[in-house]
PDB file of N, CA, C and O in Angstrom:
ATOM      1  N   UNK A   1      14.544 -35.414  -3.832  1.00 55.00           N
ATOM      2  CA  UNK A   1      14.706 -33.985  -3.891  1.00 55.00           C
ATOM      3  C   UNK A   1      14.132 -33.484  -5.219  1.00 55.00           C
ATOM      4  O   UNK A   1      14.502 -33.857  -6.333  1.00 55.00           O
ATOM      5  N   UNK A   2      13.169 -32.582  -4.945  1.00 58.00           N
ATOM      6  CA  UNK A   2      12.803 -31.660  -6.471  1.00 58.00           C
ATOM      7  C   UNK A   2      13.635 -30.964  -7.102  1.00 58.00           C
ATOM      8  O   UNK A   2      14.658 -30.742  -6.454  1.00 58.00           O
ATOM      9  N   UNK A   3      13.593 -30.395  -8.429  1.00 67.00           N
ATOM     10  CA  UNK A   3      14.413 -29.560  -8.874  1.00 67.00           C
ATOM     11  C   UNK A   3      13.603 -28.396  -9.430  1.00 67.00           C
ATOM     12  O   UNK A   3      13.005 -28.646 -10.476  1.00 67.00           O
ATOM     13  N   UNK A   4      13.511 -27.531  -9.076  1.00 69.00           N
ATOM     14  CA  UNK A   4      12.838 -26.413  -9.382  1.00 69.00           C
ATOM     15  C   UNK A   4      13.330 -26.273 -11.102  1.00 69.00           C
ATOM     16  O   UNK A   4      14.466 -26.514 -11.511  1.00 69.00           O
ATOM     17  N   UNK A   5      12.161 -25.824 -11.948  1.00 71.00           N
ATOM     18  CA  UNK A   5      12.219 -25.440 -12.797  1.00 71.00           C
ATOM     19  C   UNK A   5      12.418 -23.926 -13.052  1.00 71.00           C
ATOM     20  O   UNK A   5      11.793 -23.151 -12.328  1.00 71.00           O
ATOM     21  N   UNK A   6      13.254 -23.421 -14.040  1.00 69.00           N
ATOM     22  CA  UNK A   6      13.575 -22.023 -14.236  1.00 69.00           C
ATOM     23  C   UNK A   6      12.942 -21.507 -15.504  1.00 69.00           C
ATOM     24  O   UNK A   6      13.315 -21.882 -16.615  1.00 69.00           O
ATOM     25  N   UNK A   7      12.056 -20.710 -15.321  1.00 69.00           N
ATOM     26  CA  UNK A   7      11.725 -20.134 -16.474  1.00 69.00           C
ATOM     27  C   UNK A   7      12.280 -18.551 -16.931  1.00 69.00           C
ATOM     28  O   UNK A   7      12.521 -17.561 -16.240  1.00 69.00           O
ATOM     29  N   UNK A   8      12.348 -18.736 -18.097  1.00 70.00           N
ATOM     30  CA  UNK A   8      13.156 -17.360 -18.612  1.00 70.00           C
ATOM     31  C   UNK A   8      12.495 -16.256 -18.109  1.00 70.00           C
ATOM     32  O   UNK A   8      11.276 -16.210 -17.946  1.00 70.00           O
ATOM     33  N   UNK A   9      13.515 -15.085 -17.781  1.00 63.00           N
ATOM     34  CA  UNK A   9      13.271 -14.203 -17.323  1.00 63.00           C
ATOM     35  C   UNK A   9      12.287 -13.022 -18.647  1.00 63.00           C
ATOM     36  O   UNK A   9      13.041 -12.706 -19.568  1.00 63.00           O
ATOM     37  N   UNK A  10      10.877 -12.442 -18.784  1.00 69.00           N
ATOM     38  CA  UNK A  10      10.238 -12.089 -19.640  1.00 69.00           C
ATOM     39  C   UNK A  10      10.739 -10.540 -19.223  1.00 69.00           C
ATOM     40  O   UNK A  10      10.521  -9.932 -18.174  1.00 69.00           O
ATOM     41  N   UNK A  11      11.381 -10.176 -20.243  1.00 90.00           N
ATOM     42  CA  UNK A  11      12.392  -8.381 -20.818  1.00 90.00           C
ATOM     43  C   UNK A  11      11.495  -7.903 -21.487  1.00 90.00           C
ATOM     44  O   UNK A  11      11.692  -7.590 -22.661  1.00 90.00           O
ATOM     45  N   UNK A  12      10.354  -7.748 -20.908  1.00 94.00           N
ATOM     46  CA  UNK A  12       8.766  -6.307 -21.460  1.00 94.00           C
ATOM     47  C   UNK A  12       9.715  -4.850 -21.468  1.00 94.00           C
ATOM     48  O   UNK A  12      10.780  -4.751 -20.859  1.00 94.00           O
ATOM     49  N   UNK A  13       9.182  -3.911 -22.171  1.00 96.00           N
ATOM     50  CA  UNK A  13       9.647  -2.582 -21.814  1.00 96.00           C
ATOM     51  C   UNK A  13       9.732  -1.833 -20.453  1.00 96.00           C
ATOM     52  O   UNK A  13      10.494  -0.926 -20.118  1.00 96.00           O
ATOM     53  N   UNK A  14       8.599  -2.550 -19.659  1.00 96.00           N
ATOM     54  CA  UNK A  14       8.802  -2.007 -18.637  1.00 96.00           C
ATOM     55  C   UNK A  14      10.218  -2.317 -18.041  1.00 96.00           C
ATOM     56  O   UNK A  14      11.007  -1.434 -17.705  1.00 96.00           O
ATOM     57  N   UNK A  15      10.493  -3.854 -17.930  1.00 96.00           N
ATOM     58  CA  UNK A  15      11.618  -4.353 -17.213  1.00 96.00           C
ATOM     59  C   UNK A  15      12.930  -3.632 -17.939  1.00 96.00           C
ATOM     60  O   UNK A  15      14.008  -3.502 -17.358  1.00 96.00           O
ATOM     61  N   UNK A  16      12.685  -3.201 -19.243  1.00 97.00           N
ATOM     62  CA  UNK A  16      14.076  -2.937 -19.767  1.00 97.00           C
ATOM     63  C   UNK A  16      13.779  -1.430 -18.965  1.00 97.00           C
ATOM     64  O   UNK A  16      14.826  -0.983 -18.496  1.00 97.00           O
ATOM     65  N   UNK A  17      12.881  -0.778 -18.776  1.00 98.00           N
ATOM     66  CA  UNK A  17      13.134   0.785 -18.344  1.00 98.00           C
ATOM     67  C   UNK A  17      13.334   0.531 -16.461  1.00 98.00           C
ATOM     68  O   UNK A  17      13.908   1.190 -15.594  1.00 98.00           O
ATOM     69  N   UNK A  18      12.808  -0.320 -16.449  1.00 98.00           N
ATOM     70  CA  UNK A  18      13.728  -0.790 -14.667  1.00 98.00           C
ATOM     71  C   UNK A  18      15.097  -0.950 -14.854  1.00 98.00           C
ATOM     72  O   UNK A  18      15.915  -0.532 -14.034  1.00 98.00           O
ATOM     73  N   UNK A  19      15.471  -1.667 -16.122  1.00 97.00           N
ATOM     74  CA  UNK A  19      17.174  -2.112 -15.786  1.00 97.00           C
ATOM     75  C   UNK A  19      17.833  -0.913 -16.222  1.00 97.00           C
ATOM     76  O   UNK A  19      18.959  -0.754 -15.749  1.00 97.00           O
ATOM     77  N   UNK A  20      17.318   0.161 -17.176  1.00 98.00           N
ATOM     78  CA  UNK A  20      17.691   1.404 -17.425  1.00 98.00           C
ATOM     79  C   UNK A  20      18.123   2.259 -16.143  1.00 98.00           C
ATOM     80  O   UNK A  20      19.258   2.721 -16.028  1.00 98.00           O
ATOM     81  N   UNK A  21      17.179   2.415 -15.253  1.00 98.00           N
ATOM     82  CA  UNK A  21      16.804   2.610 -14.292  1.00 98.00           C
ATOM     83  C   UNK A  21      18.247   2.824 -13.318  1.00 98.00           C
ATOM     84  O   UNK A  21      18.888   3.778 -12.877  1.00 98.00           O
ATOM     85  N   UNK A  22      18.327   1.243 -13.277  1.00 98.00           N
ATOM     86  CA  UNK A  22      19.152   0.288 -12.423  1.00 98.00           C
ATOM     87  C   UNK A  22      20.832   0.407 -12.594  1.00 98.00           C
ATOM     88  O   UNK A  22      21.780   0.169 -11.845  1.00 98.00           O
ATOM     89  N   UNK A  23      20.674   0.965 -14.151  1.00 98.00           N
ATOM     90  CA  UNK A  23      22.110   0.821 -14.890  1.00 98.00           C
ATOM     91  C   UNK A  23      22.815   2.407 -14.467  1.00 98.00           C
ATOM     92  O   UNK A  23      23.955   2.784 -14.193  1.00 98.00           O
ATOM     93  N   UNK A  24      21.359   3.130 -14.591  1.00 98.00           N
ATOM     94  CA  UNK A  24      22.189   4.828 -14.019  1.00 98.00           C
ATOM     95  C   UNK A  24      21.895   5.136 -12.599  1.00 98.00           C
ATOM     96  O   UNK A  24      21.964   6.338 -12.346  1.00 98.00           O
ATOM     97  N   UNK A  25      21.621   4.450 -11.721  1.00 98.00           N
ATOM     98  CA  UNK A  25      21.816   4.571 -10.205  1.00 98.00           C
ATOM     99  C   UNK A  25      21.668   2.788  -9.883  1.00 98.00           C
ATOM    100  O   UNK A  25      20.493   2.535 -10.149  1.00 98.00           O
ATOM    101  N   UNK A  26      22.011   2.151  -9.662  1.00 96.00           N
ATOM    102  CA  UNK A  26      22.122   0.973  -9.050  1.00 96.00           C
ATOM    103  C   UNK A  26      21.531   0.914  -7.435  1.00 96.00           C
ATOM    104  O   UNK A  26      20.902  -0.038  -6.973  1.00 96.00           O
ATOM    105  N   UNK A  27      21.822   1.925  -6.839  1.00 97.00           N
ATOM    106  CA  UNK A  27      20.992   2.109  -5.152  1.00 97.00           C
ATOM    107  C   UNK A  27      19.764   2.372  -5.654  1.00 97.00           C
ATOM    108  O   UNK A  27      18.950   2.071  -4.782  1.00 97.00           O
ATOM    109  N   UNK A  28      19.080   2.886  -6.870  1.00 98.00           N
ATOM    110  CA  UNK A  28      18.144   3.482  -6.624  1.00 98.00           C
ATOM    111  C   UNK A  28      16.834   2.853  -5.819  1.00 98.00           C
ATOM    112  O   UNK A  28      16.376   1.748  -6.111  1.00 98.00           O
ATOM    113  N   UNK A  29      16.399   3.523  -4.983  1.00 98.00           N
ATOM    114  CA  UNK A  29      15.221   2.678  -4.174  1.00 98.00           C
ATOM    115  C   UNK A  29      14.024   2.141  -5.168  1.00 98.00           C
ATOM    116  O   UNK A  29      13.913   2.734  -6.241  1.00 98.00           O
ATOM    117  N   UNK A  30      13.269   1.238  -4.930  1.00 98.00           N
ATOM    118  CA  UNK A  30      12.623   0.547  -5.382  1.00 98.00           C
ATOM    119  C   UNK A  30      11.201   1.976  -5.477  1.00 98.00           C
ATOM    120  O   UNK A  30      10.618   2.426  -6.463  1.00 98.00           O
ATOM    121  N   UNK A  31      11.105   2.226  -4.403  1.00 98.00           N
ATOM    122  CA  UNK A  31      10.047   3.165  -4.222  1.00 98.00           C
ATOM    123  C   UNK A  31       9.756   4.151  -6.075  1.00 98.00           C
ATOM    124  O   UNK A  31       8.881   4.444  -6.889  1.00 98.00           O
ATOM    125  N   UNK A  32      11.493   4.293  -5.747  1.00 98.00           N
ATOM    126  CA  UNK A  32      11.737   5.713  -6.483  1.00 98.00           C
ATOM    127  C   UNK A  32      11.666   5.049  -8.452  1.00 98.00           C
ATOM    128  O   UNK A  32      11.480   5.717  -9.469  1.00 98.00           O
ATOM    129  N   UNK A  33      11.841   3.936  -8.339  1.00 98.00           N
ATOM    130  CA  UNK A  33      11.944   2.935  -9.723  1.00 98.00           C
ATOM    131  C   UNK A  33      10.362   3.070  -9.681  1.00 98.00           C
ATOM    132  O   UNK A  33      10.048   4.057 -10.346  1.00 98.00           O
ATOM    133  N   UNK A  34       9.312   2.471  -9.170  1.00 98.00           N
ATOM    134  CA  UNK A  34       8.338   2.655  -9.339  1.00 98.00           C
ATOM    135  C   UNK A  34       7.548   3.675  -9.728  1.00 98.00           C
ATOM    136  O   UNK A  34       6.583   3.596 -10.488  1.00 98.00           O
ATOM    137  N   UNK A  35       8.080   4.877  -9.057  1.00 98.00           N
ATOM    138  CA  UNK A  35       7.294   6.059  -9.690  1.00 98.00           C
ATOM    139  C   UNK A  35       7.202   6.647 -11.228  1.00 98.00           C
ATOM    140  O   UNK A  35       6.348   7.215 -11.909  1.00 98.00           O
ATOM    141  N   UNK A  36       8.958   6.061 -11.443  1.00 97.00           N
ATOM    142  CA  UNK A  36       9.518   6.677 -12.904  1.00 97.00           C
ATOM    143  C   UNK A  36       8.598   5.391 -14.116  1.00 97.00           C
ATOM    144  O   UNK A  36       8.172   5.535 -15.262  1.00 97.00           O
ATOM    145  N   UNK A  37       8.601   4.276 -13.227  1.00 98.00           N
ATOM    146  CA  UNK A  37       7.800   3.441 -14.403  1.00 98.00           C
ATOM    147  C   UNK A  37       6.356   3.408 -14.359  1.00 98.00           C
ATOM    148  O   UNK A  37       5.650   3.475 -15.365  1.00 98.00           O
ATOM    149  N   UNK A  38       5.979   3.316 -13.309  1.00 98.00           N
ATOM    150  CA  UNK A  38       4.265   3.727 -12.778  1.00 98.00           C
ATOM    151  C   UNK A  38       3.634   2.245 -12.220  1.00 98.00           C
ATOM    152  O   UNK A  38       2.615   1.590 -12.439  1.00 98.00           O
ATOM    153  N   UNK A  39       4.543   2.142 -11.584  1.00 97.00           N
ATOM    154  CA  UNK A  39       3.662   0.125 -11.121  1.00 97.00           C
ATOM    155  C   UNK A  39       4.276   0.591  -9.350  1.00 97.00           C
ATOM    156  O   UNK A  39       4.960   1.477  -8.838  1.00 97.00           O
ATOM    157  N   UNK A  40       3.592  -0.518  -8.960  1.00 98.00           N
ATOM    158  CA  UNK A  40       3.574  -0.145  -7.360  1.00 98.00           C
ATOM    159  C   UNK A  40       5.325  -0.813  -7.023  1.00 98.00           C
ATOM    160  O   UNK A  40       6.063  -1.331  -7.861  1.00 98.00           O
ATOM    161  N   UNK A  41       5.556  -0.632  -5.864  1.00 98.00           N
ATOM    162  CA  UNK A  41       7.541  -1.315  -5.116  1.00 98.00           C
ATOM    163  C   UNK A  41       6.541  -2.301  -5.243  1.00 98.00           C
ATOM    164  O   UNK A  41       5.632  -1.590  -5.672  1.00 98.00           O
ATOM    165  N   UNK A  42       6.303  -2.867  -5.208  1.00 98.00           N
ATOM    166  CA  UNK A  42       6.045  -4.375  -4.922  1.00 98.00           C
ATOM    167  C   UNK A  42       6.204  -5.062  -5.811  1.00 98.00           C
ATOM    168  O   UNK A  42       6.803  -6.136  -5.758  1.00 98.00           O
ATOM    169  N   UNK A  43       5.577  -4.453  -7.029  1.00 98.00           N
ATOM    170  CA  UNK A  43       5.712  -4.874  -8.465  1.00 98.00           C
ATOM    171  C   UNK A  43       6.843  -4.629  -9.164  1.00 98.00           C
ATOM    172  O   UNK A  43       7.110  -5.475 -10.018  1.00 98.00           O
ATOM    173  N   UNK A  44       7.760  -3.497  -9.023  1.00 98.00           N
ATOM    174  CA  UNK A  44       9.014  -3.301  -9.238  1.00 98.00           C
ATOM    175  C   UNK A  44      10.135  -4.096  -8.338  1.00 98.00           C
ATOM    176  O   UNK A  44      11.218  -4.471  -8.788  1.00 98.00           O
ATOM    177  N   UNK A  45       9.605  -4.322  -6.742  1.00 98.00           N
ATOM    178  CA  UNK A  45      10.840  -5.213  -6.060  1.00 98.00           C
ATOM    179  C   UNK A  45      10.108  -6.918  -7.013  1.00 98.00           C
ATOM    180  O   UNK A  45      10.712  -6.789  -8.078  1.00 98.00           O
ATOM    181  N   UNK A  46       9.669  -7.606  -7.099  1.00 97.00           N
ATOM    182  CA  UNK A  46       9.412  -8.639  -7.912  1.00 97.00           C
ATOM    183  C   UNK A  46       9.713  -8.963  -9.139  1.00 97.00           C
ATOM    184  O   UNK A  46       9.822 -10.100  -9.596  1.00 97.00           O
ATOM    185  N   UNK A  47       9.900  -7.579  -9.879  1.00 96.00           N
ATOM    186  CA  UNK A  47      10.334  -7.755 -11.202  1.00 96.00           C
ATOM    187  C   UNK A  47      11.974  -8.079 -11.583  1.00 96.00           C
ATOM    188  O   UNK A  47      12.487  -8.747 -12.482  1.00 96.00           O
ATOM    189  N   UNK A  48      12.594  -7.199 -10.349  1.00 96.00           N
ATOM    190  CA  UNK A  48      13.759  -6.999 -10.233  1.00 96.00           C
ATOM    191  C   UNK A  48      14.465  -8.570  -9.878  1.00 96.00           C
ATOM    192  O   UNK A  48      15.514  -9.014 -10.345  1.00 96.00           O
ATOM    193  N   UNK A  49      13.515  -9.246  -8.889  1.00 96.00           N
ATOM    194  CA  UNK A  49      13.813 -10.254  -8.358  1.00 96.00           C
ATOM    195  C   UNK A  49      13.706 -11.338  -9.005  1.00 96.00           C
ATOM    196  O   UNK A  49      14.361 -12.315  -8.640  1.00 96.00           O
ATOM    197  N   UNK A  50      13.032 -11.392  -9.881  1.00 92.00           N
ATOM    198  CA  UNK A  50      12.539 -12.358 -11.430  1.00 92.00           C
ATOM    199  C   UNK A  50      13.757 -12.140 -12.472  1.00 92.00           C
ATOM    200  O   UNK A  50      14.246 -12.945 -13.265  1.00 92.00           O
ATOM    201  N   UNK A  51      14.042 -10.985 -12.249  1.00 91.00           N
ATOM    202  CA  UNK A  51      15.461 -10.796 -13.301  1.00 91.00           C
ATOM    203  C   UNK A  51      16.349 -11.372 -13.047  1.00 91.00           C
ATOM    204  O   UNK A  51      16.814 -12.214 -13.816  1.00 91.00           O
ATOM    205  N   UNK A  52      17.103 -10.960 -11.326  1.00 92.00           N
ATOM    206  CA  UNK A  52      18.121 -11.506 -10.747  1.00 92.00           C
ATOM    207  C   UNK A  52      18.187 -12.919 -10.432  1.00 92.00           C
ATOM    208  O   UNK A  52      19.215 -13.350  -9.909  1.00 92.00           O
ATOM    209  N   UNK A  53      16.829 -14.004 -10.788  1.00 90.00           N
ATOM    210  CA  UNK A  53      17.170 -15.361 -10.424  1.00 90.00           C
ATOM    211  C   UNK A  53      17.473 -16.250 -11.766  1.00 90.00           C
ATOM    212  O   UNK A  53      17.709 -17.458 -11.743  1.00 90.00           O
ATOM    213  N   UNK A  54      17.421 -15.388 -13.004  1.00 81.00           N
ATOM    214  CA  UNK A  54      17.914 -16.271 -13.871  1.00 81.00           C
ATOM    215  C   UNK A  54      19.417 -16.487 -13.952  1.00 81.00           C
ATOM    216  O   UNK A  54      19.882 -17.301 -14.750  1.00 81.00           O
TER     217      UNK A  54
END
C-alpha cells in the first residue's frame, strides 16, 4: 500500500482573501468567491480543496 504524501497547504493572498471570504459567508458559492477574487470556480473550488485536505 502507498502512502500519499501531504504537502503544505501554500496561504498566497489570494487564498487568505478566499478564507476571508469563507469566514463572512461560509455558503458562499464558489461562483460568487471567484468573482470577488478574480480567478475562475474552478480555480477557487481547487484552492478551497487544497486547503481543506491538510
Amino acid at each position: 500500500m502507498s502512502e500519499q504524501i501531504r504537502r503544505p497547504a501554500v496561504v498566497d493572498d489570494l487564498s487568505k482573501s478566499i478564507i476571508g471570504l469563507l469566514q463572512r459567508d461560509g455558503r458562499a458559492a464558489y461562483s460568487t468567491i471567484a468573482r470577488e477574487v478574480g480567478l475562475s470556480e474552478a480555480a477557487v473550488r481547487q484552492r478551497v480543496q487544497r486547503l481543506l485536505d491538510c
